[in-house]
CSV table of C-alpha atoms and ligand atoms in Angstrom, one decimal:
chain,number,residue,atom,x,y,z
A,1,MET,CA,-33.6,217.9,173.4
A,2,LYS,CA,-37.4,217.7,173.8
A,3,THR,CA,-40.4,218.7,171.6
A,4,CYS,CA,-43.3,220.6,173.2
A,5,LEU,CA,-46.6,221.7,171.8
A,6,ILE,CA,-48.3,224.9,172.6
A,7,LEU,CA,-51.9,224.2,171.4
A,8,LEU,CA,-53.9,227.4,171.1
A,9,SER,CA,-57.5,226.7,172.0
A,10,ALA,CA,-58.6,230.0,173.5
A,11,GLY,CA,-60.8,231.2,170.6
A,12,SER,CA,-64.5,231.6,170.6
A,13,GLY,CA,-67.1,230.3,168.2
A,14,THR,CA,-68.6,233.7,167.2
A,15,ARG,CA,-67.3,233.7,163.6
A,16,MET,CA,-68.8,230.2,163.2
A,17,GLY,CA,-72.1,231.3,164.7
A,18,LEU,CA,-71.6,229.0,167.6
A,19,ASN,CA,-72.5,229.9,171.2
A,20,ARG,CA,-69.4,228.1,172.5
A,21,ASN,CA,-65.7,227.7,171.7
A,22,LYS,CA,-65.4,226.1,168.2
A,23,VAL,CA,-62.7,223.7,169.5
A,24,PHE,CA,-65.7,221.7,171.0
A,25,PHE,CA,-67.5,221.5,167.7
A,26,GLU,CA,-67.7,217.8,166.6
A,27,LEU,CA,-66.5,216.7,163.2
A,28,SER,CA,-67.3,213.1,162.3
A,29,GLY,CA,-68.0,212.3,165.9
A,30,LYS,CA,-64.9,213.9,167.4
A,31,SER,CA,-64.3,217.4,168.7
A,32,VAL,CA,-61.9,219.7,166.9
A,33,LEU,CA,-59.8,219.8,170.0
A,34,ARG,CA,-59.7,216.0,170.4
A,35,ARG,CA,-58.6,215.7,166.7
A,36,SER,CA,-55.8,218.2,167.3
A,37,LEU,CA,-54.7,216.5,170.5
A,38,GLU,CA,-54.7,213.1,168.8
A,39,ALA,CA,-52.6,214.4,165.9
A,40,PHE,CA,-49.8,215.4,168.3
A,41,ARG,CA,-50.0,213.1,171.3
A,42,ASP,CA,-47.4,210.7,170.0
A,43,MET,CA,-45.2,213.3,168.5
A,44,VAL,CA,-44.3,215.5,171.5
A,45,GLN,CA,-43.2,215.1,175.1
A,46,GLU,CA,-45.3,217.8,176.6
A,47,ILE,CA,-48.4,219.8,175.8
A,48,ILE,CA,-49.3,223.3,176.9
A,49,LEU,CA,-53.0,223.8,176.2
A,50,VAL,CA,-53.9,227.5,176.1
A,51,HIS,CA,-57.6,228.0,176.9
A,52,ARG,CA,-60.2,230.4,178.2
A,53,PRO,CA,-60.8,230.0,181.9
A,54,ALA,CA,-64.5,229.3,181.4
A,55,ASP,CA,-63.7,226.3,179.2
A,56,LYS,CA,-61.6,224.4,181.7
A,57,ALA,CA,-64.0,221.5,182.5
A,58,LEU,CA,-64.8,220.8,178.8
A,59,ILE,CA,-61.1,221.0,177.9
A,60,LEU,CA,-60.2,218.4,180.5
A,61,ARG,CA,-62.9,216.1,179.3
A,62,GLU,CA,-61.6,216.3,175.7
A,63,VAL,CA,-58.0,215.7,176.9
A,64,GLU,CA,-59.2,212.5,178.6
A,65,LYS,CA,-61.1,211.4,175.6
A,66,ALA,CA,-58.1,211.9,173.4
A,67,GLY,CA,-56.2,209.4,175.5
A,68,VAL,CA,-53.2,211.7,176.0
A,69,THR,CA,-50.6,210.1,178.3
A,70,ILE,CA,-47.9,212.8,178.3
A,71,PRO,CA,-48.1,215.8,180.6
A,72,VAL,CA,-50.7,218.4,179.6
A,73,HIS,CA,-50.6,221.8,181.3
A,74,LEU,CA,-53.6,224.1,181.1
A,75,VAL,CA,-52.6,227.8,180.7
A,76,HIS,CA,-55.0,230.8,180.4
A,77,GLY,CA,-55.0,232.6,177.0
A,78,GLY,CA,-54.2,236.3,176.6
A,79,GLU,CA,-55.8,239.2,174.8
A,80,THR,CA,-54.1,238.4,171.4
A,81,ARG,CA,-52.7,235.2,169.8
A,82,GLN,CA,-49.2,236.5,170.6
A,83,ASP,CA,-50.1,237.0,174.3
A,84,SER,CA,-51.5,233.4,174.4
A,85,VAL,CA,-48.3,232.0,172.9
A,86,ARG,CA,-46.3,234.0,175.4
A,87,ASN,CA,-48.4,232.8,178.3
A,88,GLY,CA,-47.9,229.2,177.1
A,89,PHE,CA,-44.2,229.5,176.5
A,90,ARG,CA,-43.6,231.1,179.9
A,91,HIS,CA,-45.1,228.1,181.5
A,92,LEU,CA,-42.5,225.8,180.0
A,93,THR,CA,-39.1,224.8,181.4
A,94,TRP,CA,-36.9,224.7,178.3
A,95,GLN,CA,-33.4,224.3,177.0
A,96,ALA,CA,-32.0,226.3,174.0
A,97,ASP,CA,-32.3,223.5,171.4
A,98,ASP,CA,-35.8,222.2,172.4
A,99,ILE,CA,-38.3,222.6,169.6
A,100,ILE,CA,-41.6,224.3,170.4
A,101,LEU,CA,-44.5,223.6,168.1
A,102,ILE,CA,-47.2,226.2,168.1
A,103,HIS,CA,-50.5,225.1,166.6
A,104,ASP,CA,-54.0,226.4,166.2
A,105,SER,CA,-56.5,223.8,167.5
A,106,ALA,CA,-58.8,224.9,164.7
A,107,ARG,CA,-56.5,223.2,162.2
A,108,CYS,CA,-57.6,219.8,163.4
A,109,LEU,CA,-57.0,218.0,160.0
A,110,ILE,CA,-53.3,218.2,160.4
A,111,SER,CA,-51.5,215.1,159.2
A,112,ALA,CA,-48.8,213.2,161.1
A,113,ASP,CA,-46.7,213.5,157.9
A,114,LEU,CA,-46.7,217.3,158.0
A,115,VAL,CA,-45.9,217.4,161.7
A,116,ARG,CA,-42.9,215.1,161.1
A,117,ARG,CA,-41.7,217.2,158.1
A,118,ILE,CA,-41.9,220.4,160.1
A,119,LEU,CA,-40.1,218.9,163.1
A,120,GLU,CA,-37.3,217.5,160.9
A,121,LYS,CA,-36.8,220.9,159.1
A,122,ALA,CA,-36.9,222.9,162.3
A,123,GLY,CA,-34.4,220.5,163.9
A,124,GLN,CA,-32.0,221.2,161.0
A,125,THR,CA,-32.6,225.0,160.6
A,126,GLY,CA,-34.0,226.3,163.9
A,127,ALA,CA,-37.4,227.3,162.6
A,128,ALA,CA,-39.9,226.0,160.0
A,129,ILE,CA,-43.5,226.6,159.1
A,130,PRO,CA,-45.8,225.0,156.5
A,131,GLY,CA,-47.0,227.2,153.6
A,132,ILE,CA,-49.0,226.6,150.5
A,133,PRO,CA,-48.5,228.6,147.3
A,134,VAL,CA,-51.2,231.3,146.6
A,135,THR,CA,-53.1,230.2,143.5
A,136,ASN,CA,-55.6,233.1,143.2
A,137,THR,CA,-54.5,236.3,141.6
A,138,ILE,CA,-53.9,238.8,144.4
A,139,LYS,CA,-55.0,242.4,144.0
A,140,LYS,CA,-54.0,245.4,146.1
A,141,ALA,CA,-57.1,247.6,146.4
A,142,SER,CA,-58.7,250.4,148.3
A,143,PRO,CA,-62.2,249.3,149.4
A,144,ASP,CA,-63.7,249.8,145.9
A,145,GLN,CA,-60.7,250.5,143.6
A,146,ILE,CA,-58.0,248.2,142.3
A,147,ILE,CA,-54.6,249.7,142.9
A,148,SER,CA,-52.3,247.0,141.4
A,149,THR,CA,-51.8,243.3,140.9
A,150,VAL,CA,-49.3,241.6,143.2
A,151,ASP,CA,-46.8,239.1,141.9
A,152,ARG,CA,-48.0,235.9,143.5
A,153,SER,CA,-45.0,233.8,142.4
A,154,THR,CA,-43.4,234.3,145.8
A,155,LEU,CA,-46.5,234.4,147.9
A,156,TYR,CA,-47.5,231.6,150.3
A,157,GLU,CA,-50.3,231.1,152.8
A,158,ALA,CA,-48.8,230.3,156.2
A,159,GLN,CA,-50.2,227.4,158.2
A,160,THR,CA,-49.5,225.9,161.6
A,161,PRO,CA,-47.8,224.1,163.3
A,162,GLN,CA,-44.9,226.5,163.4
A,163,ALA,CA,-41.8,224.9,164.9
A,164,ILE,CA,-39.2,227.1,166.5
A,165,ARG,CA,-36.1,226.5,168.7
A,166,ALA,CA,-36.9,227.5,172.3
A,167,ASP,CA,-34.1,230.1,172.6
A,168,TRP,CA,-35.2,231.7,169.3
A,169,LEU,CA,-38.8,231.9,170.4
A,170,ASP,CA,-37.7,233.4,173.7
A,171,ARG,CA,-35.7,236.0,171.9
A,172,ALA,CA,-38.4,236.8,169.4
A,173,LEU,CA,-41.1,237.2,172.1
A,174,VAL,CA,-38.9,239.5,174.3
A,175,ARG,CA,-38.0,241.6,171.2
A,176,ALA,CA,-41.7,241.9,170.1
A,177,GLU,CA,-42.7,243.0,173.5
A,178,ALA,CA,-40.0,245.6,173.7
A,179,ASP,CA,-40.8,246.9,170.3
A,180,HIS,CA,-44.6,246.7,170.7
A,181,PHE,CA,-44.6,244.5,167.6
A,182,GLN,CA,-47.7,242.4,166.9
A,183,GLY,CA,-47.4,239.6,164.4
A,184,THR,CA,-50.3,237.4,163.1
A,185,ASP,CA,-48.2,234.3,163.3
A,186,ASP,CA,-45.1,233.1,165.2
A,187,ALA,CA,-42.7,233.2,162.3
A,188,SER,CA,-43.3,237.0,161.9
A,189,LEU,CA,-41.8,237.5,165.3
A,190,LEU,CA,-38.7,235.7,164.2
A,191,GLU,CA,-38.6,237.7,161.0
A,192,HIS,CA,-38.9,240.9,163.1
A,193,CYS,CA,-35.6,239.8,164.9
A,194,GLY,CA,-33.9,238.9,161.6
A,195,LEU,CA,-34.0,235.1,162.4
A,196,PRO,CA,-34.4,232.8,159.4
A,197,VAL,CA,-37.5,230.7,159.0
A,198,SER,CA,-37.6,227.7,156.6
A,199,LEU,CA,-40.7,226.9,154.5
A,200,VAL,CA,-42.1,223.4,154.3
A,201,GLU,CA,-44.8,222.4,151.8
A,202,GLY,CA,-48.1,222.6,153.7
A,203,GLU,CA,-51.3,220.7,153.1
A,204,LYS,CA,-54.5,221.9,151.5
A,205,ARG,CA,-56.5,219.7,154.0
A,206,ASN,CA,-54.8,221.6,156.9
A,207,ILE,CA,-57.6,224.2,156.8
A,208,LYS,CA,-58.3,226.5,159.8
A,209,LEU,CA,-62.0,226.1,160.8
A,210,THR,CA,-63.1,229.8,160.8
A,211,SER,CA,-66.6,230.1,159.4
A,212,ARG,CA,-69.5,227.8,159.0
A,213,GLU,CA,-68.6,227.2,155.3
A,214,ASP,CA,-65.5,225.5,156.4
A,215,ILE,CA,-67.4,222.6,158.1
A,216,PRO,CA,-68.6,220.8,155.0
A,217,MET,CA,-65.1,221.1,153.5
A,218,ALA,CA,-63.6,219.6,156.6
A,219,GLU,CA,-66.2,216.8,156.5
A,220,ALA,CA,-65.3,216.2,152.9
A,221,PHE,CA,-61.6,215.8,153.8
A,222,LEU,CA,-62.6,213.4,156.6
A,223,SER,CA,-65.1,211.5,154.5
A,224,ASN,CA,-62.5,209.1,153.1
A,225,LEU,CA,-62.0,208.0,156.6
A,226,ASN,CA,-65.7,207.1,156.7
A,227,LEU,CA,-65.7,204.4,154.1
A,228,PRO,CA,-67.2,201.2,155.5
A,229,ARG,CA,-64.6,198.8,157.0
A,230,ILE,CA,-64.7,195.1,156.6
A,231,GLY,CA,-63.8,192.5,159.2
A,232,HIS,CA,-63.4,188.7,159.3
A,233,GLY,CA,-63.3,186.3,162.2
A,234,TYR,CA,-62.8,182.5,162.4
A,235,ASP,CA,-62.8,180.2,165.4
A,236,VAL,CA,-62.8,176.5,166.2
A,237,HIS,CA,-63.6,174.6,169.4
A,238,ARG,CA,-63.5,170.9,170.0
A,239,PHE,CA,-66.3,168.8,171.5
A,240,ALA,CA,-66.0,167.6,175.0
A,241,GLU,CA,-68.2,165.6,177.4
A,242,ASN,CA,-70.0,167.3,180.3
A,243,ARG,CA,-70.0,170.7,178.6
A,244,LYS,CA,-72.9,172.8,177.5
A,245,LEU,CA,-73.3,173.7,173.8
A,246,ILE,CA,-73.7,177.5,173.6
A,247,LEU,CA,-73.9,179.1,170.2
A,248,CYS,CA,-74.6,182.8,169.7
A,249,GLY,CA,-75.6,182.9,173.3
A,250,VAL,CA,-78.2,180.2,173.0
A,251,ASP,CA,-78.0,177.0,175.1
A,252,ILE,CA,-78.6,174.2,172.6
A,253,PRO,CA,-79.6,170.7,173.8
A,254,CYS,CA,-76.8,168.3,172.8
A,255,GLU,CA,-75.1,165.3,174.5
A,256,LYS,CA,-71.7,167.1,174.0
A,257,GLY,CA,-70.6,170.6,174.4
A,258,LEU,CA,-67.6,172.7,173.3
A,259,LEU,CA,-64.4,172.9,175.3
A,260,GLY,CA,-62.9,176.3,176.2
A,261,HIS,CA,-61.8,178.7,178.9
A,262,SER,CA,-65.1,180.7,178.5
A,263,ASP,CA,-68.4,179.2,177.6
A,264,ALA,CA,-66.7,178.2,174.3
A,265,ASP,CA,-69.3,180.0,172.1
A,266,VAL,CA,-67.4,179.5,168.9
A,267,ALA,CA,-69.8,181.6,166.8
A,268,ALA,CA,-69.8,184.6,169.2
A,269,HIS,CA,-65.9,184.4,169.2
A,270,ALA,CA,-65.8,184.5,165.4
A,271,LEU,CA,-68.2,187.5,165.4
A,272,MET,CA,-66.1,189.4,168.0
A,273,ASP,CA,-63.0,188.8,166.1
A,274,ALA,CA,-64.7,190.1,162.9
A,275,LEU,CA,-65.8,193.3,164.7
A,276,LEU,CA,-62.4,193.9,166.3
A,277,GLY,CA,-60.7,193.2,163.0
A,278,ALA,CA,-62.9,195.7,161.1
A,279,ALA,CA,-62.0,198.4,163.8
A,280,ALA,CA,-58.3,197.4,163.8
A,281,LEU,CA,-58.6,196.8,167.5
A,282,GLY,CA,-56.8,193.5,167.7
A,283,ASP,CA,-58.6,190.2,168.6
A,284,ILE,CA,-60.4,188.6,171.6
A,285,GLY,CA,-57.3,186.6,172.6
A,286,ARG,CA,-55.5,189.9,173.3
A,287,LEU,CA,-58.6,191.5,174.9
A,288,PHE,CA,-59.7,188.6,177.0
A,289,PRO,CA,-56.7,186.3,177.5
A,290,ASP,CA,-57.5,182.7,178.4
A,291,THR,CA,-54.9,182.9,181.2
A,292,ASP,CA,-57.1,185.5,183.0
A,293,PRO,CA,-59.3,183.7,185.6
A,294,ALA,CA,-61.8,186.5,185.2
A,295,TYR,CA,-62.9,185.0,182.0
A,296,LYS,CA,-63.2,181.4,183.2
A,297,GLY,CA,-66.6,180.1,182.2
A,298,ILE,CA,-67.8,183.6,181.3
A,299,SER,CA,-70.7,184.1,179.0
A,300,SER,CA,-69.5,185.2,175.6
A,301,MET,CA,-72.5,187.6,175.5
A,302,ILE,CA,-70.8,189.6,178.2
A,303,LEU,CA,-67.6,189.7,176.1
A,304,LEU,CA,-69.6,190.6,173.0
A,305,LYS,CA,-71.2,193.5,174.9
A,306,LYS,CA,-67.7,194.7,175.8
A,307,VAL,CA,-66.5,194.5,172.2
A,308,VAL,CA,-69.5,196.5,171.0
A,309,SER,CA,-68.9,199.2,173.7
A,310,LEU,CA,-65.2,199.3,172.6
A,311,LEU,CA,-66.3,199.9,169.0
A,312,LYS,CA,-68.7,202.7,170.2
A,313,GLU,CA,-65.9,204.3,172.2
A,314,ASN,CA,-63.9,204.4,169.0
A,315,ASP,CA,-66.8,206.0,167.1
A,316,PHE,CA,-67.7,202.9,165.1
A,317,GLU,CA,-71.2,201.7,164.3
A,318,ILE,CA,-72.0,198.3,163.0
A,319,ILE,CA,-73.7,198.1,159.6
A,320,ASN,CA,-74.2,194.3,159.4
A,321,ALA,CA,-72.7,191.0,160.3
A,322,ASP,CA,-73.0,187.5,158.8
A,323,LEU,CA,-72.1,184.3,160.5
A,324,THR,CA,-71.6,180.7,159.3
A,325,ILE,CA,-71.5,177.9,161.8
A,326,ILE,CA,-70.0,174.7,160.5
A,327,ALA,CA,-71.3,171.7,162.4
A,328,GLN,CA,-72.2,168.1,161.4
A,329,GLN,CA,-74.4,167.9,164.4
A,330,PRO,CA,-76.6,168.9,166.2
A,331,LYS,CA,-79.1,170.2,163.6
A,332,LEU,CA,-79.0,174.0,164.2
A,333,SER,CA,-81.8,175.3,162.0
A,334,PRO,CA,-84.5,175.3,164.8
A,335,TRP,CA,-82.3,177.6,166.8
A,336,ILE,CA,-81.3,180.2,164.2
A,337,GLY,CA,-84.1,182.6,165.1
A,338,ARG,CA,-83.2,182.7,168.8
A,339,MET,CA,-79.5,183.1,167.9
A,340,VAL,CA,-80.3,186.2,165.8
A,341,GLU,CA,-82.6,187.6,168.6
A,342,THR,CA,-80.0,187.0,171.3
A,343,LEU,CA,-77.1,188.6,169.3
A,344,SER,CA,-79.1,191.6,168.2
A,345,LYS,CA,-80.3,192.3,171.8
A,346,THR,CA,-76.7,191.9,173.1
A,347,MET,CA,-75.3,194.1,170.4
A,348,GLU,CA,-78.2,196.6,170.4
A,349,ILE,CA,-78.6,196.4,166.7
A,350,ASP,CA,-81.6,195.7,164.4
A,351,PRO,CA,-82.0,191.9,163.8
A,352,ALA,CA,-82.3,192.7,160.1
A,353,CYS,CA,-78.6,193.6,160.2
A,354,LEU,CA,-77.7,190.2,161.4
A,355,ASN,CA,-77.6,186.8,159.7
A,356,VAL,CA,-76.7,183.4,161.2
A,357,LYS,CA,-76.6,180.3,159.1
A,358,ALA,CA,-75.4,176.8,159.7
A,359,THR,CA,-73.9,174.2,157.4
A,360,THR,CA,-72.4,170.7,157.6
A,361,THR,CA,-69.4,169.6,155.6
A,362,GLU,CA,-70.9,166.4,154.2
A,363,ARG,CA,-69.0,164.5,156.9
A,364,LEU,CA,-65.6,165.8,155.6
A,365,GLY,CA,-62.9,167.2,157.9
A,366,PHE,CA,-62.9,167.6,161.7
A,367,GLU,CA,-66.4,169.1,161.7
A,368,GLY,CA,-67.7,166.2,159.6
A,369,ARG,CA,-66.1,163.7,162.0
A,370,GLU,CA,-67.9,165.5,164.8
A,371,GLU,CA,-64.7,166.4,166.6
A,372,GLY,CA,-65.6,170.1,166.9
A,373,ILE,CA,-67.4,173.1,165.5
A,374,SER,CA,-66.0,176.0,163.6
A,375,ALA,CA,-67.5,179.4,162.7
A,376,HIS,CA,-66.7,182.2,160.3
A,377,ALA,CA,-68.0,185.8,160.6
A,378,VAL,CA,-67.8,188.9,158.4
A,379,CYS,CA,-69.0,192.3,159.3
A,380,LEU,CA,-69.1,195.9,158.0
A,381,ILE,CA,-68.7,198.9,160.3
A,382,ARG,CA,-68.3,202.6,159.8
A,383,LYS,CA,-67.2,205.7,161.6
A,384,ILE,CA,-70.1,207.8,163.0
A,385,THR,CA,-70.3,211.4,161.7
A,386,PRO,CA,-72.2,214.3,163.3
A,387,PHE,CA,-74.4,214.6,160.2
A,388,GLY,CA,-75.6,211.0,160.5
A,389,ARG,CA,-74.7,208.3,158.0
A,390,ASN,CA,-72.8,208.9,154.8
B,401,MG,MG1,-62.7,180.7,170.8
């Protein structure tokens, strides 16, 4: 049994007043399509991406950005949503009990939890869709005259993803075509065939981006992801003869240097670990293993540049960083200005966002005995949003 996703991305941006497909609109630094792809990439084995022929190049770019490693097939959309689903489904090789998820790309705030619950329910019952209870009073009306009030206690707003057994979806699509039946969602085709559809509690945040007013709402749902993130890094290197002493990229005159696979810039190492920590991207040991000859003797400023690029690729920007170098000797205060300058140039950030300080340990501990130097770093970073900083 496999799980496949048909991702409907063939819409236009006209209702949002955009001159291009709304799936390319960026929310908090990522396109709507990329967000949808990221939500499903680890949950399914195959993706059918239904799109407009004119969008192909942009679609491929977003698939690449989303880091999808499972097969993605591009299929052209049809006249109606139902035609698009049919086109997508006809492209699949399926077995009866495979589960097909059908999702509107415009619902890009979908949570992994909801996808899991829908899949679990559909696995048990054959078909499941998310719905949220209607909370407004619903009136039946002619354009300007109320006819009656509808009992809302059994009314739900349907969302996607809708999960359906492959053989049921096949049956429903064939029957709808034969009967010239048009449904506004996939469950309605099953209902038309008399097939049961289970209801799973949907999510308020799983909104469908339709008009411009939906954008600030989507941003608000995403804003809790934009809280600043803190990171901490710590490193120690021992002194050794015949080595240079490099701290924050600055070559400091000293009779001893620090031992290490790279240039042993203990302060830069602590800073990189703080940045990676804040972004939840691991640590420098994992990124630049000291078993790799490529990093032998390498300047830590090259590594720092790589770390900063990695954060950028993940849509993070650096707010500030603060470093403490713990060394009994040499005296570092004359070099602090150059350290800040070197780091800020390498990281391409304002020097006012960076602080480097040095302290001794009053001759206590390994630093005090002049056996080595240690460094601590903390930093704050945040996700970039399309509306600037929040
Ligand atoms: Mg180190």
